[in-house]
Amino acid sequence: MQGTKVVRPFPFFRAGARASQPQLAKPILVLEDVYKFFRPDQPTLRGVNLSVERGEFAFITGPSGAGKSTLLKLIYRELGVDEGRVLFCGRDIARLTDKSIPFLRRNLGIVFQDFRIIDHWTAYENVAVALEILSMPQRLVRSRVAEALERVGLAGRGAERTSNLSGGEKQRVAVARAIVPEPALILADEPTGNLDPHLAIDILTLFEEINTTGTTVLFATHDHSLISKRDHRLISIDEGRVVEAQHGLKQWPGSGIHTLVG
Amino acid sequence: MDVKSAITRARRGLREERRLYIVAVTSLAVAFLCLGATLLGVTNLDAAATRWGQSGRITLFLKDDADPQDIAQLRVVLEGLADVSNVTHVTPDEARASFLEEADVGADLSSLPPEVFPASLEVTLVRGVTRERSESIASRLAQFRAVSDVESYRSWFQKLDHLLWGARMLAVGLAVLVVFCVVAVIGNTIRLAVARRRQEIEVMKLCGATNGFVRGPFVLEGMFQGFASALLAVLALLAGYLSLHESVDGTLAALTGSRVVFLSVWTLVALLAGGALIGAIGSAMSVRRYLSV
Ligand SMILES: Nc1ncnc2c1ncn2[C@@H]1O[C@H](COP(=O)(O)OP(=O)(O)OP(=O)(O)O)[C@@H](O)[C@H]1O
Ligand SMILES: [Mg+2]
């Protein structure tokens, strides 16, 4: 990598040894009294408070239209908050300038329901794009993309055009793209929404494996069959507020699953 | 910005959008060809004007009843002038003969008697005499007793100047038009390319690509289109020149004594570099407008 400029203005945002001790001790993500209005009279998020520790795996759930996607968009700065603060690694990202947003996103891995991979590119190209924007040397890109494809179970299939892949495989390519820059935090917005139940479990397991290497994962879903199979922390958004349970549905404080997903 | 990656992605873009870009380049090449042809005209007119301007000539028409002694004296004076390189006495017979040879229109003119053609002294000036100087020499020579009339070809030069000015204005007008076309056409193709690559742009933005990273290839693609159009036009013009110049040269040499010239190296460089630059500007403007990253 010597002699090549790799743009990484917030090195301490990355998972691993680069973060300083005090940084590691703090939560990776903190939302303080966050409000988001799409209509002046009816806020989608009203006073959301949330703290996510480094290395956590958390489900974000809630009925359709509750604001799960909105919450994630505030974190990857597709949207800005109307009130409150969003601290990522101790920095307030709610008021980043437009110029700084790309540098925030280099520390995040984002996965969507609709995969968002380029059909006429190969699997390799779809994953490599996340490293190419960092001006990483090709040699390094090749080895890291191969490694990422292996981690998602697509070893040796980099040369295939993604239009020929199945839905589950496409989502694996998208996951590989999200993890290849070794982000500190992964945001998954209903990543299993377009997949069969057994494929959904596979993808969930994949995210859990990624989580065991120290990457924080926020997994938005309204699929309670998926949630009920695991004991992860549960963050539910309802009527613009957050209700939480530390260990899955068993400990859910309300009157069962209906308050959870409507 | 990473230029190497931008070039790689621009090449992919050119490959994927080649149909769109071929149409744009072809139509812009036609525009550049018009401009190039006009510039070629200006260059040749300019070359001819410079040639004539430098090889100055004055014709002194002599009075029919001029005293041969006066004429001889006039010749001595003329040959003494530093600006004069050569003086030839043309008799009416010679004038008639050369007129009939050049006119070449038919038998009825050959009945013209030599008296119709006045005798003259053809004065050739040395190279590099300015037009102002040749005017003042001409007006001084008009004072001589044997001289009935002086032709310094002034109106001729004025006509040529007007023609040259008109051609230059035409070139400037065309250049403005071509700039406008290039900006509009390339801006439009880049807008289409941006729309077609919307998905890729979105992915790159989500991965943390900067504005420059996303925009770079589009600007390069526009630049390439501008350059390719100019190059295509120059090559077409060169092909036309090479296939025609020999036959045109003969006619032109007989008429004006000058040969056809091609555009100067600097004009060619300016055309190609200008094409690339305007292409880049056109696409940069388009990308700024349609790619709000
Ligand atoms: N850009 C926007 N402009 C206006 N309203 C919006 C916008 N984005 C979201 N909303 C509204 O905010 C609310 C929350 O939307 P959001 O997409 O976050 O819901 P969600 O929890 O992700 O739902 P789903 O489970 O269906 O994906 C919805 O009522 C939606 O109509
Ligand atoms: Mg959603």
Coordinates of C-alpha atoms and ligand atoms in Angstrom, one line a residue:
Chain A
M1 CA 0.0 0.0 0.0
Q2 CA 3.1 2.2 0.2
G3 CA 3.0 5.3 -1.9
T4 CA -0.7 5.1 -2.6
K5 CA -3.1 7.4 -1.0
V6 CA -6.0 5.7 0.7
V7 CA -8.6 8.2 1.7
R8 CA -9.7 7.4 5.2
P9 CA -10.1 10.6 7.2
F10 CA -11.7 8.9 10.3
P11 CA -9.3 6.0 10.8
F12 CA -10.6 5.4 14.3
F13 CA -14.0 4.7 12.9
R14 CA -12.8 1.3 11.6
A15 CA -13.2 -1.9 13.5
G16 CA -10.1 -3.3 14.9
A17 CA -7.0 -1.9 16.5
R18 CA -7.1 1.5 15.1
A19 CA -9.6 2.9 17.5
S20 CA -8.0 4.4 20.7
Q21 CA -8.9 2.9 24.1
P22 CA -11.2 5.6 25.1
Q23 CA -13.0 5.4 21.8
L24 CA -13.5 1.7 22.1
A25 CA -15.0 2.1 25.6
K26 CA -17.7 4.4 24.3
P27 CA -20.9 3.2 22.6
I28 CA -20.4 3.2 18.8
L29 CA -23.8 4.8 18.2
V30 CA -25.8 7.1 20.4
L31 CA -29.1 8.8 19.4
E32 CA -30.1 11.7 21.7
D33 CA -33.6 13.0 21.6
V34 CA -33.9 12.6 17.9
Y35 CA -36.9 14.1 16.0
K36 CA -37.7 13.6 12.4
F37 CA -40.6 15.4 10.7
F38 CA -42.0 14.6 7.3
R39 CA -45.2 16.5 8.1
P40 CA -45.0 19.4 10.6
D41 CA -47.9 18.1 12.8
Q42 CA -46.8 14.4 12.9
P43 CA -43.2 13.5 13.6
T44 CA -42.1 10.1 12.3
L45 CA -39.5 9.9 15.1
R46 CA -40.3 11.8 18.3
G47 CA -37.5 11.9 20.9
V48 CA -35.7 8.7 20.1
N49 CA -33.0 7.8 22.6
L50 CA -30.8 4.9 21.8
S51 CA -27.3 3.6 22.6
V52 CA -25.5 0.8 20.7
E53 CA -22.3 -0.7 22.1
R54 CA -19.4 -1.8 19.9
G55 CA -19.8 -5.4 18.8
E56 CA -23.6 -5.6 19.4
F57 CA -26.2 -7.3 17.2
A58 CA -29.6 -5.6 17.4
F59 CA -32.9 -6.1 15.6
I60 CA -34.8 -2.9 14.7
T61 CA -38.5 -3.7 14.3
G62 CA -41.9 -2.1 14.3
P63 CA -44.9 -2.0 12.1
S64 CA -44.7 -0.9 8.4
G65 CA -44.3 2.8 8.3
A66 CA -43.0 3.0 11.8
G67 CA -39.8 4.6 10.8
K68 CA -37.2 1.8 10.7
S69 CA -35.8 2.8 7.4
T70 CA -35.9 6.5 8.4
L71 CA -33.9 5.7 11.5
L72 CA -31.2 4.0 9.4
K73 CA -31.2 6.8 6.9
L74 CA -30.4 9.2 9.7
I75 CA -27.3 7.1 10.5
Y76 CA -26.0 6.9 6.9
R77 CA -27.1 10.4 6.4
E78 CA -29.5 9.9 3.5
L79 CA -31.6 12.1 5.8
G80 CA -30.7 14.7 8.4
V81 CA -32.4 15.0 11.8
D82 CA -34.7 17.9 12.6
E83 CA -33.8 17.9 16.3
G84 CA -31.4 16.0 18.6
R85 CA -27.9 14.5 18.1
V86 CA -26.6 11.3 16.4
L87 CA -23.2 10.4 17.7
F88 CA -21.2 7.9 15.7
C89 CA -17.9 7.0 17.5
G90 CA -18.4 10.0 19.6
R91 CA -18.9 12.4 16.7
D92 CA -22.1 14.2 16.0
I93 CA -22.9 13.1 12.4
A94 CA -26.3 14.8 12.4
R95 CA -24.8 18.0 11.2
L96 CA -22.0 16.8 8.9
T97 CA -21.5 18.9 5.8
D98 CA -22.4 17.3 2.5
K99 CA -18.7 17.0 1.7
S100 CA -18.0 14.9 4.8
I101 CA -20.9 12.4 4.3
P102 CA -18.9 10.1 1.9
F103 CA -16.2 9.8 4.6
L104 CA -18.8 8.8 7.2
R105 CA -20.2 6.2 4.8
R106 CA -16.8 4.6 4.3
N107 CA -17.2 3.4 7.9
L108 CA -20.6 1.9 7.3
G109 CA -21.7 -1.2 5.4
I110 CA -25.3 -0.8 4.1
V111 CA -27.5 -3.7 2.9
F112 CA -31.0 -3.3 1.5
Q113 CA -34.0 -5.4 0.8
D114 CA -33.7 -4.9 -3.0
F115 CA -29.9 -5.9 -3.0
R116 CA -28.9 -2.8 -5.0
I117 CA -26.3 -4.6 -7.0
I118 CA -25.5 -3.8 -10.6
D119 CA -26.9 -6.6 -12.8
H120 CA -24.5 -6.2 -15.7
W121 CA -21.4 -6.3 -13.5
T122 CA -19.8 -9.4 -12.2
A123 CA -19.9 -10.4 -8.6
Y124 CA -16.3 -9.3 -8.3
E125 CA -17.0 -5.9 -9.7
N126 CA -20.0 -5.4 -7.5
V127 CA -17.9 -6.0 -4.4
A128 CA -14.7 -4.3 -5.6
V129 CA -16.5 -0.9 -6.1
A130 CA -16.5 -0.4 -2.3
L131 CA -12.7 -0.5 -2.3
E132 CA -12.1 1.3 -5.6
I133 CA -13.7 4.4 -4.2
L134 CA -11.0 4.3 -1.6
S135 CA -8.3 4.4 -4.3
M136 CA -7.0 1.1 -3.0
P137 CA -4.3 -0.6 -5.2
Q138 CA -5.7 -3.4 -7.4
R139 CA -3.6 -6.1 -5.9
L140 CA -5.1 -5.4 -2.5
V141 CA -8.6 -5.1 -3.9
R142 CA -8.3 -8.5 -5.5
S143 CA -7.2 -10.3 -2.4
R144 CA -9.8 -8.5 -0.2
V145 CA -12.7 -9.1 -2.6
A146 CA -11.8 -12.8 -2.8
E147 CA -11.7 -13.0 1.0
A148 CA -15.1 -11.2 1.3
L149 CA -16.7 -13.5 -1.3
E150 CA -15.4 -16.4 0.6
R151 CA -16.9 -15.2 3.8
V152 CA -20.4 -14.9 2.3
G153 CA -20.1 -18.4 0.7
L154 CA -19.4 -17.3 -2.9
A155 CA -15.8 -18.4 -3.1
G156 CA -14.5 -18.6 -6.7
R157 CA -17.7 -17.1 -8.2
G158 CA -16.4 -13.6 -8.6
A159 CA -16.4 -13.8 -12.4
E160 CA -20.1 -14.6 -12.7
R161 CA -22.5 -11.9 -13.9
T162 CA -24.8 -11.0 -11.0
S163 CA -27.9 -11.2 -13.3
N164 CA -27.4 -14.9 -13.4
L165 CA -27.3 -15.3 -9.6
S166 CA -30.3 -16.3 -7.5
G167 CA -31.9 -13.8 -5.0
G168 CA -30.1 -15.3 -2.1
E169 CA -26.8 -15.2 -3.9
K170 CA -27.4 -11.6 -5.0
Q171 CA -27.9 -10.6 -1.4
R172 CA -24.7 -12.4 -0.5
V173 CA -22.9 -10.3 -3.0
A174 CA -24.4 -7.2 -1.4
V175 CA -23.3 -8.4 2.0
A176 CA -19.8 -8.9 0.7
R177 CA -19.8 -5.4 -0.7
A178 CA -20.9 -4.1 2.7
I179 CA -18.2 -6.0 4.7
V180 CA -15.3 -5.7 2.3
P181 CA -14.1 -2.3 3.6
E182 CA -14.2 -3.7 7.1
P183 CA -16.7 -1.1 8.4
A184 CA -17.3 -0.6 12.1
L185 CA -21.1 -0.7 11.7
I186 CA -23.4 -2.6 9.4
L187 CA -26.9 -1.3 8.7
A188 CA -29.2 -3.8 7.1
D189 CA -32.7 -2.6 6.1
E190 CA -34.9 -5.6 5.7
P191 CA -32.2 -7.6 4.0
T192 CA -34.3 -10.8 4.0
G193 CA -37.5 -9.1 2.8
N194 CA -37.2 -10.5 -0.7
L195 CA -36.0 -14.0 0.3
D196 CA -37.6 -17.4 1.2
P197 CA -37.8 -18.1 4.9
H198 CA -34.9 -20.6 4.8
L199 CA -32.8 -18.2 2.8
A200 CA -33.7 -15.5 5.3
I201 CA -32.3 -17.6 8.1
D202 CA -29.1 -18.2 6.0
I203 CA -28.6 -14.5 5.5
L204 CA -29.4 -13.8 9.2
T205 CA -26.7 -16.4 10.1
L206 CA -24.3 -14.7 7.8
F207 CA -24.8 -11.4 9.6
E208 CA -24.3 -13.1 12.9
E209 CA -21.0 -14.6 11.7
I210 CA -19.9 -11.2 10.6
N211 CA -20.9 -9.9 14.1
T212 CA -18.7 -12.4 15.8
T213 CA -15.7 -10.8 14.2
G214 CA -16.5 -7.6 16.1
T215 CA -18.6 -5.7 13.6
T216 CA -21.7 -4.0 15.1
V217 CA -24.9 -5.0 13.2
L218 CA -28.2 -3.2 13.1
F219 CA -30.7 -5.5 11.4
A220 CA -34.1 -3.9 10.6
T221 CA -36.9 -6.3 9.9
H222 CA -40.6 -6.8 10.6
D223 CA -40.4 -10.5 10.1
H224 CA -41.1 -11.8 13.7
S225 CA -40.6 -15.4 12.8
L226 CA -37.0 -14.4 12.3
I227 CA -36.8 -12.3 15.4
S228 CA -38.4 -15.1 17.5
K229 CA -35.7 -17.5 16.5
R230 CA -32.9 -15.4 18.2
D231 CA -32.2 -13.8 21.5
H232 CA -30.7 -10.6 20.2
R233 CA -31.4 -7.2 21.6
L234 CA -34.7 -5.9 20.2
I235 CA -35.3 -2.2 19.4
S236 CA -38.9 -1.5 18.4
I237 CA -40.2 1.7 17.0
D238 CA -43.8 2.5 17.6
E239 CA -45.6 5.8 17.2
G240 CA -42.2 7.4 16.8
R241 CA -40.7 6.2 20.1
V242 CA -38.4 3.4 20.9
V243 CA -39.3 0.4 23.1
E244 CA -36.5 -2.1 23.9
A245 CA -35.8 -5.6 25.2
Q246 CA -32.3 -6.8 25.8
H247 CA -32.8 -10.5 25.0
G248 CA -35.4 -11.1 22.3
L249 CA -39.1 -11.6 22.5
K250 CA -39.1 -13.7 25.6
Q251 CA -38.4 -10.6 27.7
W252 CA -40.7 -8.3 25.7
P253 CA -42.2 -5.9 28.2
G254 CA -45.5 -5.3 26.5
S255 CA -48.5 -7.5 25.9
G256 CA -46.8 -9.8 23.4
I257 CA -45.9 -9.6 19.9
H258 CA -48.8 -7.5 18.7
T259 CA -47.5 -4.3 20.3
L260 CA -44.2 -5.1 18.6
V261 CA -45.1 -5.5 15.0
G262 CA -48.7 -4.2 14.9
Chain B
M1 CA -9.3 12.3 -7.3
D2 CA -8.0 9.0 -8.6
V3 CA -7.4 9.6 -12.3
K4 CA -6.5 6.0 -13.1
S5 CA -9.8 4.7 -11.7
A6 CA -11.7 7.4 -13.4
I7 CA -10.1 6.5 -16.7
T8 CA -10.9 2.8 -16.2
R9 CA -14.5 3.6 -15.4
A10 CA -14.7 6.1 -18.3
R11 CA -13.6 3.4 -20.7
R12 CA -16.3 1.1 -19.4
G13 CA -18.8 3.9 -19.8
L14 CA -17.6 4.5 -23.4
R15 CA -18.0 0.9 -24.2
E16 CA -21.4 0.6 -22.6
E17 CA -22.8 3.8 -24.2
R18 CA -21.1 3.5 -27.5
R19 CA -24.2 3.7 -29.6
L20 CA -25.2 6.9 -27.9
Y21 CA -21.8 8.3 -28.1
I22 CA -21.2 7.4 -31.8
V23 CA -24.3 9.4 -32.8
A24 CA -23.1 12.4 -30.8
V25 CA -19.5 12.2 -32.1
T26 CA -20.7 11.8 -35.7
S27 CA -23.0 14.8 -35.6
L28 CA -20.4 16.9 -33.8
A29 CA -17.8 15.9 -36.4
V30 CA -20.0 17.4 -39.1
A31 CA -20.1 20.7 -37.1
F32 CA -16.3 20.6 -36.7
L33 CA -16.0 19.8 -40.4
C34 CA -17.9 23.0 -41.3
L35 CA -15.6 25.0 -39.0
G36 CA -12.5 23.3 -40.3
A37 CA -13.5 23.9 -43.9
T38 CA -14.1 27.6 -43.2
L39 CA -10.8 27.9 -41.5
L40 CA -9.2 26.2 -44.5
G41 CA -10.7 28.8 -46.7
V42 CA -9.5 31.6 -44.4
T43 CA -6.0 30.2 -44.3
N44 CA -5.8 30.0 -48.1
L45 CA -7.3 33.5 -48.7
D46 CA -4.9 34.8 -46.1
A47 CA -1.9 33.1 -47.8
A48 CA -3.0 34.5 -51.2
A49 CA -3.4 38.0 -49.8
T50 CA 0.0 37.9 -48.1
R51 CA 1.6 36.7 -51.3
W52 CA 0.0 39.4 -53.4
G53 CA 0.6 42.0 -50.8
Q54 CA 4.3 41.2 -50.8
S55 CA 4.8 40.9 -54.6
G56 CA 3.6 44.4 -55.2
R57 CA 2.9 45.6 -58.8
I58 CA 2.2 49.0 -60.3
T59 CA 1.0 49.5 -63.9
L60 CA 1.7 52.8 -65.5
F61 CA -0.5 53.4 -68.6
L62 CA 1.3 55.6 -71.0
K63 CA -0.3 58.4 -73.1
D64 CA -0.7 57.4 -76.8
D65 CA 1.3 60.4 -77.8
A66 CA 4.0 60.1 -75.2
D67 CA 7.4 61.2 -76.2
P68 CA 9.7 58.2 -76.3
Q69 CA 12.3 60.3 -74.6
D70 CA 10.0 60.9 -71.7
I71 CA 9.3 57.2 -71.4
A72 CA 13.0 56.4 -71.4
Q73 CA 13.6 59.1 -68.7
L74 CA 10.7 57.6 -66.7
R75 CA 12.3 54.1 -66.9
V76 CA 15.6 55.5 -65.6
V77 CA 13.9 57.2 -62.7
L78 CA 12.0 53.9 -61.9
E79 CA 15.0 51.8 -62.1
G80 CA 16.8 54.2 -59.7
L81 CA 14.1 53.6 -57.0
A82 CA 15.2 51.2 -54.3
D83 CA 11.7 49.7 -54.0
V84 CA 11.6 48.8 -57.7
S85 CA 13.0 45.4 -58.8
N86 CA 12.0 45.3 -62.4
V87 CA 10.4 47.4 -65.1
T88 CA 8.9 46.0 -68.4
H89 CA 7.7 48.0 -71.3
V90 CA 4.5 46.5 -72.7
T91 CA 3.6 47.8 -76.2
P92 CA 0.0 47.8 -77.5
D93 CA 0.7 44.8 -79.6
E94 CA 2.0 42.8 -76.7
A95 CA -0.9 44.0 -74.6
R96 CA -3.4 42.9 -77.2
A97 CA -1.7 39.5 -77.6
S98 CA -1.6 38.7 -73.9
F99 CA -5.2 39.9 -73.5
L100 CA -6.5 37.7 -76.3
E101 CA -4.5 34.8 -74.9
E102 CA -6.0 35.2 -71.4
A103 CA -9.5 36.1 -72.5
D104 CA -9.9 33.2 -74.8
V105 CA -13.5 34.0 -75.7
G106 CA -13.7 33.8 -79.5
A107 CA -12.9 35.3 -82.8
D108 CA -14.9 38.6 -82.6
L109 CA -12.3 40.0 -80.1
S110 CA -9.4 39.3 -82.4
S111 CA -10.6 42.0 -84.6
L112 CA -9.7 44.6 -82.0
P113 CA -7.0 46.8 -83.2
P114 CA -3.8 47.3 -81.1
E115 CA -4.8 51.0 -80.6
V116 CA -7.4 49.9 -78.1
F117 CA -4.7 48.7 -75.8
P118 CA -2.5 51.4 -74.3
A119 CA 1.2 50.9 -73.9
S120 CA 2.3 50.5 -70.3
L121 CA 5.2 50.1 -68.0
E122 CA 4.8 47.1 -65.7
V123 CA 6.6 47.9 -62.5
T124 CA 7.5 45.1 -60.1
L125 CA 8.3 46.1 -56.6
V126 CA 10.8 44.4 -54.4
R127 CA 9.4 41.9 -51.9
G128 CA 8.2 43.2 -48.6
V129 CA 7.1 46.7 -49.8
T130 CA 4.0 47.6 -47.8
R131 CA 0.8 48.6 -49.5
E132 CA 1.0 52.1 -48.1
R133 CA 4.4 52.6 -49.6
S134 CA 3.3 51.2 -53.0
E135 CA 0.4 53.7 -52.9
S136 CA 2.7 56.6 -52.3
I137 CA 5.0 55.5 -55.1
A138 CA 2.0 55.2 -57.4
S139 CA 0.7 58.7 -56.7
R140 CA 4.1 60.2 -57.3
L141 CA 4.5 58.4 -60.6
A142 CA 1.2 59.7 -61.7
Q143 CA 2.8 63.2 -61.9
F144 CA 5.0 62.2 -64.9
R145 CA 4.1 63.7 -68.2
A146 CA 4.1 60.4 -70.2
V147 CA 1.8 58.8 -67.7
S148 CA -1.9 58.8 -68.4
D149 CA -3.1 56.6 -65.6
V150 CA -1.8 54.6 -62.7
E151 CA -3.1 51.3 -61.5
S152 CA -1.9 50.2 -58.1
Y153 CA -4.5 47.5 -57.6
R154 CA -5.8 49.2 -54.5
S155 CA -9.4 48.4 -55.0
W156 CA -8.4 44.9 -55.7
F157 CA -6.7 44.6 -52.3
Q158 CA -9.7 46.3 -50.7
K159 CA -11.9 43.7 -52.1
L160 CA -9.7 40.9 -51.0
D161 CA -9.5 42.5 -47.5
H162 CA -13.3 42.6 -47.4
L163 CA -13.5 39.0 -48.5
L164 CA -11.0 38.0 -45.9
W165 CA -12.8 39.9 -43.2
G166 CA -16.0 38.3 -44.2
A167 CA -14.5 34.8 -44.1
R168 CA -12.9 35.5 -40.7
M169 CA -16.3 36.6 -39.3
L170 CA -17.9 33.5 -40.7
A171 CA -15.2 31.4 -39.0
V172 CA -15.8 33.2 -35.7
G173 CA -19.5 32.8 -36.0
L174 CA -19.2 29.1 -36.9
A175 CA -16.8 28.6 -34.0
V176 CA -19.3 30.1 -31.6
L177 CA -22.0 27.9 -33.1
V178 CA -19.8 24.8 -32.8
V179 CA -19.0 25.5 -29.2
F180 CA -22.7 25.8 -28.5
C181 CA -23.4 22.6 -30.4
V182 CA -20.7 20.7 -28.6
V183 CA -21.8 21.9 -25.2
A184 CA -25.5 21.1 -26.0
V185 CA -25.0 17.7 -27.6
I186 CA -22.4 16.4 -25.2
G187 CA -24.3 17.8 -22.3
N188 CA -27.3 15.9 -23.5
T189 CA -25.6 12.6 -24.1
I190 CA -24.0 12.8 -20.6
R191 CA -27.4 13.6 -19.1
L192 CA -28.7 10.3 -20.7
A193 CA -25.6 8.4 -19.6
V194 CA -26.1 9.7 -16.0
A195 CA -29.7 8.6 -16.1
R196 CA -28.7 5.1 -17.4
R197 CA -26.1 4.7 -14.7
R198 CA -28.3 6.0 -11.9
Q199 CA -28.1 2.7 -10.1
E200 CA -24.3 2.5 -10.2
I201 CA -24.1 6.1 -9.0
E202 CA -26.4 5.4 -6.1
V203 CA -24.3 2.3 -5.1
M204 CA -21.1 4.3 -5.3
K205 CA -22.6 7.1 -3.2
L206 CA -23.8 4.6 -0.6
C207 CA -20.3 3.1 -0.4
G208 CA -18.9 6.6 0.3
A209 CA -17.8 7.9 -3.1
T210 CA -17.0 11.6 -3.3
N211 CA -18.6 13.9 -5.9
G212 CA -15.4 14.0 -7.8
F213 CA -15.1 10.2 -7.9
V214 CA -18.6 9.9 -9.4
R215 CA -18.3 12.8 -11.8
G216 CA -14.8 12.1 -13.0
P217 CA -15.6 9.5 -15.6
F218 CA -18.5 11.5 -17.1
V219 CA -16.2 14.5 -17.6
L220 CA -13.6 12.3 -19.3
E221 CA -16.3 10.7 -21.5
G222 CA -17.4 14.2 -22.6
M223 CA -13.8 15.2 -23.2
F224 CA -13.2 12.1 -25.3
Q225 CA -16.3 12.8 -27.4
G226 CA -15.2 16.4 -28.1
F227 CA -11.7 15.3 -29.0
A228 CA -13.0 12.4 -31.2
S229 CA -15.4 14.7 -33.1
A230 CA -12.6 17.2 -33.8
L231 CA -10.2 14.5 -34.8
L232 CA -12.8 12.9 -37.1
A233 CA -13.4 16.3 -38.8
V234 CA -9.7 17.0 -39.2
L235 CA -9.1 13.6 -40.7
A236 CA -12.0 14.0 -43.1
L237 CA -10.7 17.5 -44.1
L238 CA -7.2 16.1 -44.6
A239 CA -8.5 13.3 -46.8
G240 CA -10.4 15.9 -48.8
Y241 CA -7.4 18.1 -49.1
L242 CA -5.1 15.3 -50.2
S243 CA -7.5 14.0 -52.8
L244 CA -8.3 17.5 -54.3
H245 CA -5.3 19.7 -53.8
E246 CA -3.4 18.6 -56.9
S247 CA -6.2 19.4 -59.3
V248 CA -7.1 22.6 -57.5
D249 CA -3.4 23.6 -57.3
G250 CA -3.1 23.7 -61.1
T251 CA -6.1 26.0 -61.6
L252 CA -5.2 28.2 -58.6
A253 CA -1.6 28.5 -59.7
A254 CA -2.7 29.7 -63.1
L255 CA -5.2 32.2 -61.6
T256 CA -3.3 33.6 -58.7
G257 CA 0.2 32.1 -58.7
S258 CA -0.3 30.6 -55.2
R259 CA -0.8 27.0 -54.0
V260 CA -3.4 25.5 -51.7
V261 CA -2.2 25.2 -48.1
F262 CA -3.6 23.0 -45.3
L263 CA -4.4 24.2 -41.8
S264 CA -1.4 25.1 -39.7
V265 CA -0.2 22.8 -37.0
W266 CA -1.4 25.3 -34.4
T267 CA -4.8 25.5 -35.9
L268 CA -5.0 21.7 -35.8
V269 CA -3.8 21.6 -32.2
A270 CA -6.3 24.3 -31.3
L271 CA -9.2 22.4 -32.9
L272 CA -8.3 19.1 -31.2
A273 CA -7.6 20.6 -27.8
G274 CA -10.5 23.0 -28.1
G275 CA -12.8 20.0 -28.9
A276 CA -11.5 18.1 -25.8
L277 CA -11.8 21.2 -23.6
I278 CA -15.3 22.2 -24.7
G279 CA -16.4 18.5 -24.4
A280 CA -15.1 18.4 -20.9
I281 CA -16.8 21.7 -20.0
G282 CA -20.1 20.6 -21.6
S283 CA -20.1 17.3 -19.7
A284 CA -19.0 19.0 -16.4
M285 CA -21.9 21.4 -16.7
S286 CA -24.3 18.6 -17.4
V287 CA -23.0 16.5 -14.6
R288 CA -23.3 19.4 -12.2
R289 CA -26.9 19.9 -13.2
Y290 CA -28.1 16.3 -13.4
L291 CA -25.9 14.6 -10.9
S292 CA -26.6 16.1 -7.5
V293 CA -24.4 13.9 -5.4
Ligands
LIG1 N1 -38.9 11.1 2.1 C1 -40.1 11.0 2.8 N2 -41.0 12.0 2.6 C2 -42.2 12.0 3.3 N3 -42.5 11.0 4.1 C3 -41.7 10.0 4.3 C4 -40.4 9.9 3.6 N4 -39.7 8.8 4.0 C5 -40.5 8.2 4.9 N5 -41.7 8.9 5.1 C6 -42.8 8.5 5.9 O1 -42.2 8.2 7.2 C7 -42.8 7.1 7.7 C8 -41.8 6.0 8.1 O2 -41.3 5.5 6.9 P1 -40.2 4.3 6.9 O3 -39.8 4.1 5.5 O4 -39.1 4.7 7.8 O5 -41.0 3.1 7.5 P2 -40.5 1.6 7.8 O6 -40.6 1.4 9.2 O7 -39.2 1.4 7.1 O8 -41.6 0.8 7.0 P3 -41.5 -0.6 6.2 O9 -41.5 -1.6 7.2 O10 -42.7 -0.6 5.4 O11 -40.2 -0.5 5.4 C9 -43.8 6.6 6.7 O12 -45.1 7.0 7.2 C10 -43.5 7.2 5.5 O13 -44.6 7.6 4.7
MG2 MG -38.4 0.3 5.5

